[in-house]
Coordinates of C-alpha atoms and ligand atoms in Angstrom, one line a residue:
M1 CA 0.0 0.0 0.0
T2 CA 1.4 3.4 -0.9
V3 CA -0.6 6.3 0.4
M4 CA 1.5 9.4 0.4
T5 CA 3.0 10.2 -3.0
N6 CA 2.5 13.5 -4.8
V7 CA 2.4 15.5 -1.6
K8 CA 2.6 19.3 -2.3
L9 CA 6.0 20.3 -0.8
E10 CA 5.6 24.0 -0.3
Q11 CA 8.7 26.1 0.4
F12 CA 8.7 28.7 3.2
P13 CA 10.7 32.0 3.4
Y14 CA 13.7 32.4 5.8
S15 CA 13.5 34.9 8.6
E16 CA 15.8 38.0 8.7
A17 CA 17.9 36.4 11.5
A18 CA 18.4 33.3 9.5
K19 CA 19.4 35.3 6.4
K20 CA 21.9 37.2 8.4
A21 CA 23.5 33.9 9.7
L22 CA 23.6 32.5 6.2
A23 CA 25.3 35.7 4.9
R24 CA 28.2 35.5 7.3
K25 CA 31.7 35.4 6.0
P26 CA 33.2 31.8 6.1
Q27 CA 35.5 31.9 9.1
L28 CA 36.7 29.8 12.0
F29 CA 36.3 30.4 15.7
I30 CA 39.8 30.1 17.3
D31 CA 41.1 31.6 20.5
G32 CA 37.9 33.6 21.1
E33 CA 38.0 35.3 17.7
W34 CA 36.6 34.8 14.2
V35 CA 39.6 34.2 11.9
D36 CA 40.1 33.6 8.2
S37 CA 41.3 30.1 7.1
T38 CA 44.9 29.8 6.0
G39 CA 43.4 28.2 2.8
G40 CA 40.7 29.4 0.5
A41 CA 38.5 26.3 0.3
T42 CA 34.9 26.4 1.3
L43 CA 32.0 23.9 1.5
E44 CA 28.4 24.4 0.7
V45 CA 25.4 24.7 3.0
I46 CA 22.5 23.0 1.3
D47 CA 18.9 23.3 2.5
P48 CA 17.6 19.6 2.3
S49 CA 14.0 20.9 1.8
S50 CA 14.9 22.4 -1.6
G51 CA 18.3 20.9 -2.4
K52 CA 19.6 24.5 -3.0
V53 CA 22.9 25.9 -1.9
V54 CA 22.2 28.7 0.7
S55 CA 25.6 29.5 2.1
H56 CA 29.2 28.5 2.4
F57 CA 31.6 27.7 5.3
V58 CA 35.3 27.1 5.7
D59 CA 36.9 23.7 4.8
A60 CA 39.7 23.9 7.4
T61 CA 43.3 23.2 6.5
N62 CA 45.8 21.3 8.5
D63 CA 47.3 24.7 9.6
D64 CA 43.8 25.8 10.8
V65 CA 43.4 22.6 12.9
D66 CA 46.9 23.1 14.4
R67 CA 46.1 26.7 15.3
A68 CA 42.8 25.6 17.0
V69 CA 44.5 22.9 18.9
A70 CA 47.4 25.3 19.9
A71 CA 44.8 27.8 21.3
A72 CA 43.0 25.0 23.3
R73 CA 46.4 23.8 24.6
R74 CA 47.4 27.3 25.8
A75 CA 44.0 27.8 27.4
F76 CA 44.3 24.6 29.2
D77 CA 47.9 24.8 30.2
D78 CA 47.8 28.3 31.7
G79 CA 44.8 27.4 33.9
R80 CA 42.6 30.2 32.7
W81 CA 39.6 27.8 32.8
S82 CA 40.5 24.9 35.0
D83 CA 41.9 27.1 37.8
L84 CA 38.7 29.2 38.1
P85 CA 36.6 28.5 41.1
P86 CA 34.2 25.7 40.0
M87 CA 31.2 27.9 40.9
V88 CA 32.5 30.6 38.5
R89 CA 32.7 28.0 35.7
E90 CA 29.3 26.7 36.6
G91 CA 27.9 30.3 36.5
M92 CA 29.3 30.9 33.0
L93 CA 27.8 27.7 31.7
H94 CA 24.4 28.6 33.1
K95 CA 24.8 32.0 31.5
L96 CA 25.6 30.3 28.1
A97 CA 22.4 28.3 28.5
D98 CA 20.4 31.4 29.1
I99 CA 21.9 33.1 26.1
L100 CA 20.9 30.1 24.0
A101 CA 17.4 30.3 25.4
A102 CA 17.3 34.0 24.2
H103 CA 18.2 32.8 20.7
A104 CA 16.0 29.7 20.7
D105 CA 13.8 30.6 17.7
E106 CA 16.7 31.5 15.5
L107 CA 18.6 28.3 16.5
A108 CA 15.6 26.2 15.7
E109 CA 15.2 27.8 12.3
L110 CA 18.9 27.4 11.4
E111 CA 18.7 23.7 12.4
A112 CA 15.7 23.3 10.2
I113 CA 17.3 25.0 7.2
D114 CA 20.6 23.0 7.6
N115 CA 19.4 19.5 8.6
G116 CA 15.9 19.5 7.2
K117 CA 14.1 18.6 10.4
P118 CA 10.8 20.4 11.1
K119 CA 11.5 23.8 12.8
G120 CA 8.8 22.8 15.4
M121 CA 10.7 19.7 16.3
A122 CA 14.0 21.6 16.6
A123 CA 12.2 24.2 18.8
A124 CA 10.5 21.5 21.0
I125 CA 13.4 19.0 21.3
D126 CA 16.9 20.0 19.9
V127 CA 17.1 23.5 21.4
P128 CA 15.6 22.9 24.8
G129 CA 17.5 19.7 25.0
A130 CA 20.8 21.6 24.4
I131 CA 19.8 24.2 27.0
G132 CA 18.9 21.6 29.5
M133 CA 22.1 19.7 28.9
I134 CA 24.2 22.8 29.7
H135 CA 22.3 23.5 32.9
Y136 CA 22.5 19.9 34.0
M137 CA 26.2 19.6 33.3
A138 CA 27.0 23.0 34.8
G139 CA 25.9 21.8 38.2
W140 CA 28.6 19.1 38.2
A141 CA 31.4 21.7 38.1
S142 CA 30.9 22.4 41.8
K143 CA 29.6 18.9 42.8
L144 CA 32.1 16.6 41.2
G145 CA 34.6 17.0 43.9
G146 CA 38.4 17.2 43.5
A147 CA 40.1 14.9 46.0
E148 CA 39.1 12.0 48.2
Q149 CA 41.2 10.6 51.0
I150 CA 41.7 6.9 51.0
E151 CA 43.6 5.0 53.7
P152 CA 46.3 2.7 52.3
S153 CA 45.4 -0.9 52.8
A154 CA 48.9 -2.6 53.2
T155 CA 50.7 -0.3 55.6
P156 CA 50.2 0.4 59.4
R157 CA 47.9 3.3 60.0
G158 CA 49.5 6.7 60.3
L159 CA 52.6 6.1 58.2
F160 CA 51.2 7.4 55.0
H161 CA 48.7 10.0 54.0
S162 CA 47.1 9.2 50.6
Y163 CA 44.4 10.7 48.5
V164 CA 43.0 10.6 45.0
R165 CA 42.7 13.7 42.9
R166 CA 40.3 14.0 40.0
E167 CA 41.8 16.3 37.3
P168 CA 40.7 17.4 33.9
I169 CA 42.2 15.4 31.1
G170 CA 43.3 18.4 29.0
V171 CA 42.4 19.2 25.4
A172 CA 39.4 17.4 24.0
A173 CA 38.8 17.0 20.2
Q174 CA 35.1 16.6 19.6
I175 CA 33.6 15.4 16.3
V176 CA 29.9 15.4 15.9
P177 CA 27.3 14.2 13.2
W178 CA 24.5 15.9 11.4
N179 CA 21.4 14.4 12.9
F180 CA 21.1 16.7 16.0
P181 CA 23.8 19.2 15.3
L182 CA 23.4 21.7 18.1
L183 CA 22.4 19.2 20.7
M184 CA 25.3 16.9 19.8
A185 CA 27.8 19.9 19.9
V186 CA 26.5 20.9 23.4
L187 CA 26.4 17.4 24.6
K188 CA 30.1 17.2 23.9
I189 CA 31.2 20.7 25.0
A190 CA 29.3 21.0 28.3
P191 CA 30.7 18.0 30.2
A192 CA 34.2 18.8 28.9
L193 CA 34.0 22.4 30.2
T194 CA 32.5 21.2 33.5
A195 CA 35.4 18.9 34.0
G196 CA 37.8 21.8 33.3
C197 CA 39.0 20.7 29.8
T198 CA 39.3 22.9 26.8
V199 CA 37.9 21.9 23.4
V200 CA 38.2 21.9 19.6
L201 CA 34.9 20.9 18.1
K202 CA 34.3 20.0 14.5
P203 CA 30.6 19.8 13.4
A204 CA 29.6 17.6 10.4
E205 CA 30.1 19.0 7.0
Q206 CA 26.4 18.8 6.2
T207 CA 25.4 20.9 9.3
S208 CA 27.7 23.6 10.5
L209 CA 25.3 26.5 11.0
T210 CA 24.3 26.1 14.6
A211 CA 27.8 25.3 15.8
L212 CA 29.0 28.5 14.2
R213 CA 26.1 30.4 15.9
L214 CA 27.0 28.7 19.2
A215 CA 30.5 30.1 18.9
D216 CA 29.0 33.6 18.7
L217 CA 27.0 32.9 21.9
I218 CA 30.0 31.4 23.7
Q219 CA 31.8 34.7 23.0
Q220 CA 29.0 36.5 24.9
S221 CA 29.1 34.1 27.9
G222 CA 32.3 35.2 29.6
I223 CA 33.9 31.8 29.0
P224 CA 37.6 32.7 28.4
N225 CA 39.1 32.8 24.9
G226 CA 40.6 29.6 23.6
V227 CA 38.5 27.4 25.9
V228 CA 36.1 26.5 23.1
N229 CA 37.4 26.5 19.5
I230 CA 35.1 25.6 16.6
I231 CA 36.4 24.6 13.2
T232 CA 34.4 23.4 10.2
G233 CA 35.6 21.1 7.4
N234 CA 35.9 17.6 6.1
G235 CA 36.1 14.6 8.4
H236 CA 38.8 12.7 6.5
T237 CA 41.0 15.8 6.5
A238 CA 40.3 18.2 9.4
G239 CA 38.7 15.5 11.5
D240 CA 41.6 13.1 11.0
R241 CA 44.2 15.8 11.7
L242 CA 42.4 16.5 15.0
V243 CA 42.3 12.9 16.0
R244 CA 46.0 12.4 15.3
H245 CA 47.2 15.7 16.9
P246 CA 49.8 15.1 19.6
D247 CA 48.5 18.0 21.7
V248 CA 45.0 16.4 21.9
D249 CA 44.5 14.3 25.0
K250 CA 41.0 13.0 24.4
V251 CA 38.8 12.3 21.4
A252 CA 35.0 12.2 21.7
F253 CA 33.1 11.1 18.6
T254 CA 29.5 10.5 17.6
G255 CA 28.7 9.1 14.1
S256 CA 28.9 6.0 12.1
T257 CA 30.4 2.8 13.5
E258 CA 32.7 2.6 10.4
V259 CA 34.3 6.0 11.1
G260 CA 34.3 5.3 14.9
K261 CA 36.5 2.3 14.3
I262 CA 38.9 4.3 12.2
I263 CA 39.1 7.0 14.9
N264 CA 39.6 4.5 17.6
K265 CA 42.5 2.9 15.8
T266 CA 44.1 6.3 15.0
A267 CA 43.7 7.6 18.5
T268 CA 45.1 4.4 20.0
D269 CA 48.5 5.2 18.4
S270 CA 49.1 7.9 21.0
L271 CA 46.8 6.3 23.6
K272 CA 44.4 9.2 23.6
R273 CA 41.3 8.7 25.8
V274 CA 38.4 7.9 23.5
T275 CA 34.6 8.0 23.8
L276 CA 32.6 6.7 20.9
E277 CA 28.8 7.0 20.4
L278 CA 28.1 5.0 17.2
G279 CA 25.3 3.4 15.2
G280 CA 22.4 1.2 16.1
K281 CA 19.7 -1.1 14.8
S282 CA 17.5 -0.9 17.8
P283 CA 14.7 -3.5 18.3
V284 CA 11.3 -2.5 19.5
I285 CA 9.3 -5.3 21.0
V286 CA 5.5 -5.3 21.4
L287 CA 4.0 -7.9 23.7
P288 CA 0.5 -9.3 23.3
D289 CA -1.2 -7.4 26.2
V290 CA -0.7 -3.9 24.7
D291 CA -3.5 -2.1 23.0
P292 CA -2.5 -1.9 19.3
K293 CA -4.0 1.6 19.1
V294 CA -1.2 2.6 21.6
A295 CA 1.6 0.4 20.3
G296 CA 1.0 1.4 16.6
P297 CA 1.6 5.2 16.9
G298 CA 4.2 4.7 19.7
T299 CA 6.4 2.4 17.6
A300 CA 5.9 4.5 14.5
Q301 CA 7.3 7.5 16.4
A302 CA 10.2 5.3 17.5
I303 CA 11.4 5.1 13.9
F304 CA 10.0 8.2 12.1
F305 CA 11.1 10.9 14.5
N306 CA 13.8 13.0 12.8
S307 CA 13.2 11.0 9.6
G308 CA 14.7 7.9 11.2
Q309 CA 18.0 9.7 11.3
V310 CA 18.5 8.9 15.0
C311 CA 21.2 6.6 16.4
V312 CA 18.6 5.0 18.7
A313 CA 15.8 4.8 16.1
G314 CA 13.5 1.7 16.6
S315 CA 14.3 0.3 13.2
R316 CA 13.4 -3.4 13.9
L317 CA 9.8 -3.9 15.1
Y318 CA 9.0 -7.3 16.7
A319 CA 5.3 -7.8 17.5
H320 CA 3.9 -10.9 19.1
K321 CA 2.3 -13.1 16.4
S322 CA -1.1 -12.8 18.1
V323 CA -1.2 -9.0 17.7
F324 CA 1.2 -8.6 14.7
D325 CA -1.6 -7.8 12.2
S326 CA -3.4 -5.3 14.3
V327 CA -0.2 -3.6 15.5
L328 CA 0.9 -3.3 11.8
E329 CA -2.4 -1.9 10.8
N330 CA -2.2 0.8 13.4
F331 CA 1.4 1.5 12.6
V332 CA 0.6 2.0 8.9
E333 CA -2.3 4.2 9.8
A334 CA 0.0 6.3 12.1
S335 CA 2.5 6.7 9.2
S336 CA 0.3 9.4 7.6
F337 CA 1.1 11.7 10.6
W338 CA 4.8 11.5 9.4
Q339 CA 4.2 12.5 5.8
P340 CA 7.3 14.4 4.8
R341 CA 7.1 18.2 4.5
A342 CA 9.5 21.1 4.1
S343 CA 11.3 21.9 7.3
L344 CA 9.8 25.3 7.7
D345 CA 6.2 24.1 7.1
P346 CA 4.5 24.6 10.5
A347 CA 2.3 21.6 9.7
G348 CA 5.3 19.2 9.4
H349 CA 6.3 16.4 11.7
M350 CA 8.9 14.9 9.5
G351 CA 11.2 16.6 7.1
P352 CA 13.5 15.5 4.2
L353 CA 16.6 13.5 4.8
V354 CA 19.8 15.5 5.4
S355 CA 21.5 15.1 2.0
D356 CA 21.4 13.7 -1.5
E357 CA 23.9 11.1 -0.3
Q358 CA 21.6 10.0 2.5
F359 CA 18.6 10.0 0.2
N360 CA 20.4 7.6 -2.2
R361 CA 21.6 5.5 0.6
V362 CA 18.2 5.0 2.1
M363 CA 16.5 4.4 -1.3
G364 CA 19.2 2.0 -2.1
Y365 CA 18.5 0.0 1.1
I366 CA 14.7 -0.1 0.3
E367 CA 15.5 -1.4 -3.2
Q368 CA 17.9 -4.1 -1.8
G369 CA 15.1 -5.1 0.6
K370 CA 12.5 -5.4 -2.2
K371 CA 15.0 -7.4 -4.4
A372 CA 15.6 -9.8 -1.5
G373 CA 11.9 -10.5 -1.2
A374 CA 10.6 -8.0 1.4
S375 CA 7.1 -6.6 0.8
V376 CA 6.2 -2.9 1.3
A377 CA 3.4 -2.4 3.8
V378 CA 3.5 1.4 3.3
G379 CA 5.8 3.9 1.6
G380 CA 8.9 2.5 -0.1
D381 CA 9.1 5.5 -2.4
A382 CA 9.8 9.2 -2.5
P383 CA 7.0 11.8 -2.8
A384 CA 7.1 13.9 -6.0
S385 CA 8.9 17.2 -5.2
E386 CA 10.9 19.9 -6.9
G387 CA 14.2 19.3 -5.3
G388 CA 14.8 18.2 -1.7
Y389 CA 15.5 14.8 -0.3
Y390 CA 12.1 13.5 0.8
V391 CA 11.4 9.8 1.5
N392 CA 8.0 8.5 2.6
P393 CA 7.7 6.6 5.9
T394 CA 8.3 3.0 5.0
V395 CA 7.4 -0.3 6.5
L396 CA 8.9 -3.5 5.2
V397 CA 7.4 -6.9 6.0
D398 CA 8.2 -10.5 4.9
V399 CA 11.8 -9.9 5.9
K400 CA 14.4 -12.5 6.8
P401 CA 17.2 -12.1 9.5
E402 CA 20.0 -12.2 6.9
M403 CA 18.6 -9.3 4.7
S404 CA 20.7 -6.1 4.7
V405 CA 17.5 -4.1 5.7
V406 CA 17.4 -6.1 8.9
R407 CA 21.1 -6.2 9.7
E408 CA 22.4 -2.7 8.7
E409 CA 21.8 0.8 10.0
I410 CA 19.7 2.5 7.3
F411 CA 19.4 5.8 9.1
G412 CA 16.2 6.8 7.4
P413 CA 12.4 6.4 7.9
V414 CA 12.4 2.6 7.3
V415 CA 11.3 -0.1 9.7
V416 CA 11.4 -3.9 9.2
A417 CA 8.5 -5.6 11.0
Q418 CA 8.7 -9.2 12.2
R419 CA 6.7 -11.7 14.4
F420 CA 7.8 -13.6 17.4
D421 CA 6.4 -16.4 19.6
D422 CA 7.9 -16.1 23.1
L423 CA 10.2 -13.9 25.3
D424 CA 13.3 -16.1 24.8
E425 CA 12.9 -16.1 21.1
V426 CA 12.4 -12.4 20.8
A427 CA 15.4 -11.7 23.1
R428 CA 17.5 -13.8 20.8
Q429 CA 16.2 -12.1 17.7
A430 CA 16.7 -8.6 19.3
N431 CA 20.3 -9.4 20.3
D432 CA 21.1 -10.9 16.8
T433 CA 23.0 -7.8 15.7
R434 CA 26.5 -6.3 15.9
F435 CA 24.9 -3.2 17.5
G436 CA 23.7 -2.6 21.0
L437 CA 22.7 1.0 21.5
A438 CA 19.0 0.9 22.6
A439 CA 15.8 -1.2 22.7
G440 CA 12.2 -0.6 23.4
I441 CA 9.6 -2.9 25.1
W442 CA 5.9 -2.2 25.0
T443 CA 3.9 -4.1 27.6
N444 CA 2.0 -3.6 30.9
N445 CA 3.3 -6.9 32.1
L446 CA 5.8 -5.8 34.8
S447 CA 7.5 -9.2 35.1
A448 CA 8.0 -9.5 31.3
M449 CA 9.2 -5.9 31.1
H450 CA 11.9 -6.4 33.7
K451 CA 12.9 -9.9 32.4
L452 CA 13.4 -8.6 28.9
A453 CA 15.1 -5.4 30.0
G454 CA 17.7 -7.7 31.7
K455 CA 18.1 -9.9 28.6
L456 CA 18.6 -7.2 26.0
K457 CA 22.2 -6.2 25.2
A458 CA 21.7 -2.5 24.8
G459 CA 23.0 0.6 26.6
T460 CA 19.4 2.0 27.0
V461 CA 16.1 0.1 27.3
W462 CA 12.9 2.0 27.1
G463 CA 9.5 0.7 28.4
N464 CA 6.4 2.0 26.7
C465 CA 8.3 5.0 25.2
H466 CA 11.2 5.6 22.9
S467 CA 14.1 8.1 22.4
M468 CA 13.5 9.5 25.9
I469 CA 17.0 10.7 26.6
D470 CA 17.8 12.6 29.9
P471 CA 21.1 14.4 30.8
A472 CA 21.2 12.6 34.2
L473 CA 21.2 9.1 32.7
P474 CA 24.3 7.5 31.2
F475 CA 24.0 7.0 27.5
G476 CA 26.1 4.8 25.2
G477 CA 26.4 1.4 23.5
Y478 CA 27.1 -2.2 23.9
K479 CA 29.1 -4.0 21.2
E480 CA 29.8 -2.0 18.0
S481 CA 27.5 0.8 19.2
G482 CA 30.3 2.5 21.1
L483 CA 32.8 2.9 23.8
G484 CA 32.2 4.5 27.2
R485 CA 29.2 6.5 28.3
E486 CA 28.1 10.1 27.9
Q487 CA 25.8 12.1 30.2
G488 CA 25.2 11.7 33.9
R489 CA 28.2 11.7 36.3
E490 CA 29.9 9.2 34.1
G491 CA 29.8 11.6 31.2
V492 CA 31.7 14.3 33.2
E493 CA 34.1 11.7 34.7
A494 CA 35.0 10.7 31.1
Y495 CA 36.8 14.0 30.8
T496 CA 38.9 13.5 34.0
E497 CA 42.0 11.5 35.1
L498 CA 42.5 10.1 38.5
K499 CA 45.8 10.7 40.3
S500 CA 46.8 8.9 43.5
V501 CA 49.0 10.9 45.9
I502 CA 50.8 8.9 48.6
I503 CA 52.9 10.8 51.1
A504 CA 55.1 9.2 53.8
L505 CA 54.5 10.9 57.1
Ligands
LIG601 P1 30.3 9.9 9.7 O1 31.1 9.9 8.5 O2 30.6 9.0 10.8 O3 30.4 11.5 10.3 C1 30.4 11.9 11.6 C2 31.5 12.9 11.8 O4 32.8 12.3 11.7 C3 31.4 14.1 10.8 O5 31.8 15.2 11.5 C4 32.5 13.6 9.9 O6 33.0 14.6 9.1 C5 33.5 13.0 10.7 N1 34.5 12.2 10.1 C6 34.3 11.4 9.0 N2 35.4 10.7 8.7 C7 36.3 11.0 9.6 C8 37.7 10.6 9.9 N3 38.3 9.8 9.1 N4 38.3 11.2 11.0 C9 37.7 12.0 11.8 N5 36.4 12.5 11.6 C10 35.8 12.0 10.5 O7 28.8 9.9 9.4 P2 28.1 10.3 8.0 O8 29.0 9.9 6.8 O9 27.7 11.7 8.1 O10 26.9 9.3 7.9 C11 27.0 8.0 7.5 C12 26.2 7.0 8.3 O11 26.6 7.1 9.6 C13 24.7 7.3 8.4 O12 24.0 6.9 7.3 C14 24.4 6.6 9.6 O13 24.2 5.2 9.4 C15 25.6 6.8 10.5 N6 25.4 7.9 11.5 C16 25.2 7.6 12.8 C17 25.0 8.6 13.7 C18 24.8 8.3 15.1 O14 24.3 9.2 15.8 N7 25.1 7.1 15.6 C19 25.1 9.9 13.3 C20 25.3 10.2 11.9 C21 25.5 9.2 11.0 P3 32.2 15.0 7.7 O15 31.5 16.2 8.2 O16 33.2 15.4 6.7 O17 31.4 13.9 7.3
LIG602 MG1 30.6 11.8 6.4

């Protein structure tokens, strides 16, 4: 069944604030100032709703990367940030969050223009999420604690005084993807600053606009020069240079598992500390007791939110065989809510995909699935549009575990729906993947909920909800979905080293 082709994809005008941001001269934010690149190369900003080029930004050279790292190194080594009273650092971070809040509408619009997500979604989720993340992380600056006394265990009491200091790691290189550009940038910067580190951040080449605006706002926050440096450019050049740089102490990356593995190998040469938040193929399990009218729209949201371009997207649906047909029917019905529209269309819930490349990748997977024998329950095609990278919400059924649409991260609005018989079987199916980022369980049966939550190999398990991410809760992946945890206390501690001090008395 295909219900949503030939949707009228109207384009909407940009605001004056957005036009101003798009008209800015391509520059880099290094040592608290806007500076020209040492090279002349630029990259294009493309609005995925129209496919049109709307601005340009710097493609940083090796020299630019080196300058940014040198600025972060100086800012760390002279203690202008880490030696400040923690409450002062905390205050500056709260101020930054307040400045973001004052620019919320503009930031949401820029995110919509750059990434293609509906402005309403960016305004409801990305921007408040980023603001909340800064407020939450700021609090740790004064709560993390510095030193803890621990009595030695092997010597008589009173002969030694020993304690453990918690210190910032140093300079952090942070590389983020295009699916939640501002939120990801802040999710990286905030815990690093809280811990006392300094930062060089590289946004994804598809989405640099909000990171550049964030630099302007950091300038206004009182955070000293050089503490946050933001450079734009290509991953395989500027990103790679950052990861290899001898003056970088820690690398934090969010993106594809493929690039994550390269980064991990490169960073290992100099034993840099590494945090990786990578891909997923998250299962969503519907048990027989749930009302299909609740499970249908709930599990549709789990995949179609942000056009399925979410690392935790619920891209494998498992419904118990006794309710499979009714869940599927309600899911397909709910798909019309996610009909793609231009990102500035106030009626939109789902926008286009981020790029031509991503469009071709997703359509390629759908074709592979069809060729391998999958049937299309809804979607499976692109709506007619003049430019733009729209894909209709798609449900594939009659799939087999070995198909690429079941095994690989598609990162688009595509779900594969399968049946199961009992809890052990579905736990096995759900875990039959190289990924382990997240999972969803829909049931009111408490015992089954907790049993399954224990069995699933995933960093986050949701019950009767999905994509519910909170700054206080550690986030990260099992298996090839990542290394380490972000957010919560663990997320700040990941930017620190422990030092034991033992003094003979
Ligand atoms: P990606 O290549 O992993 O990009 C993520 C970031 O890493 C970008 O800033 C990228 O720079 C940079 N990068 C790329 N190669 C690098 C290298 N060798 N060294 C250092 N940095 C490097 O992701 P993508 O190409 O944009 O998307 C491809 C697929 O990745 C998607 O289809 C999806 O399956 C997955 N993905 C997952 C997530 C997630 O949250 N888990 C997010 C985005 C994408 P550029 O700006 O030049 O690309
Ligand atoms: Mg890339």
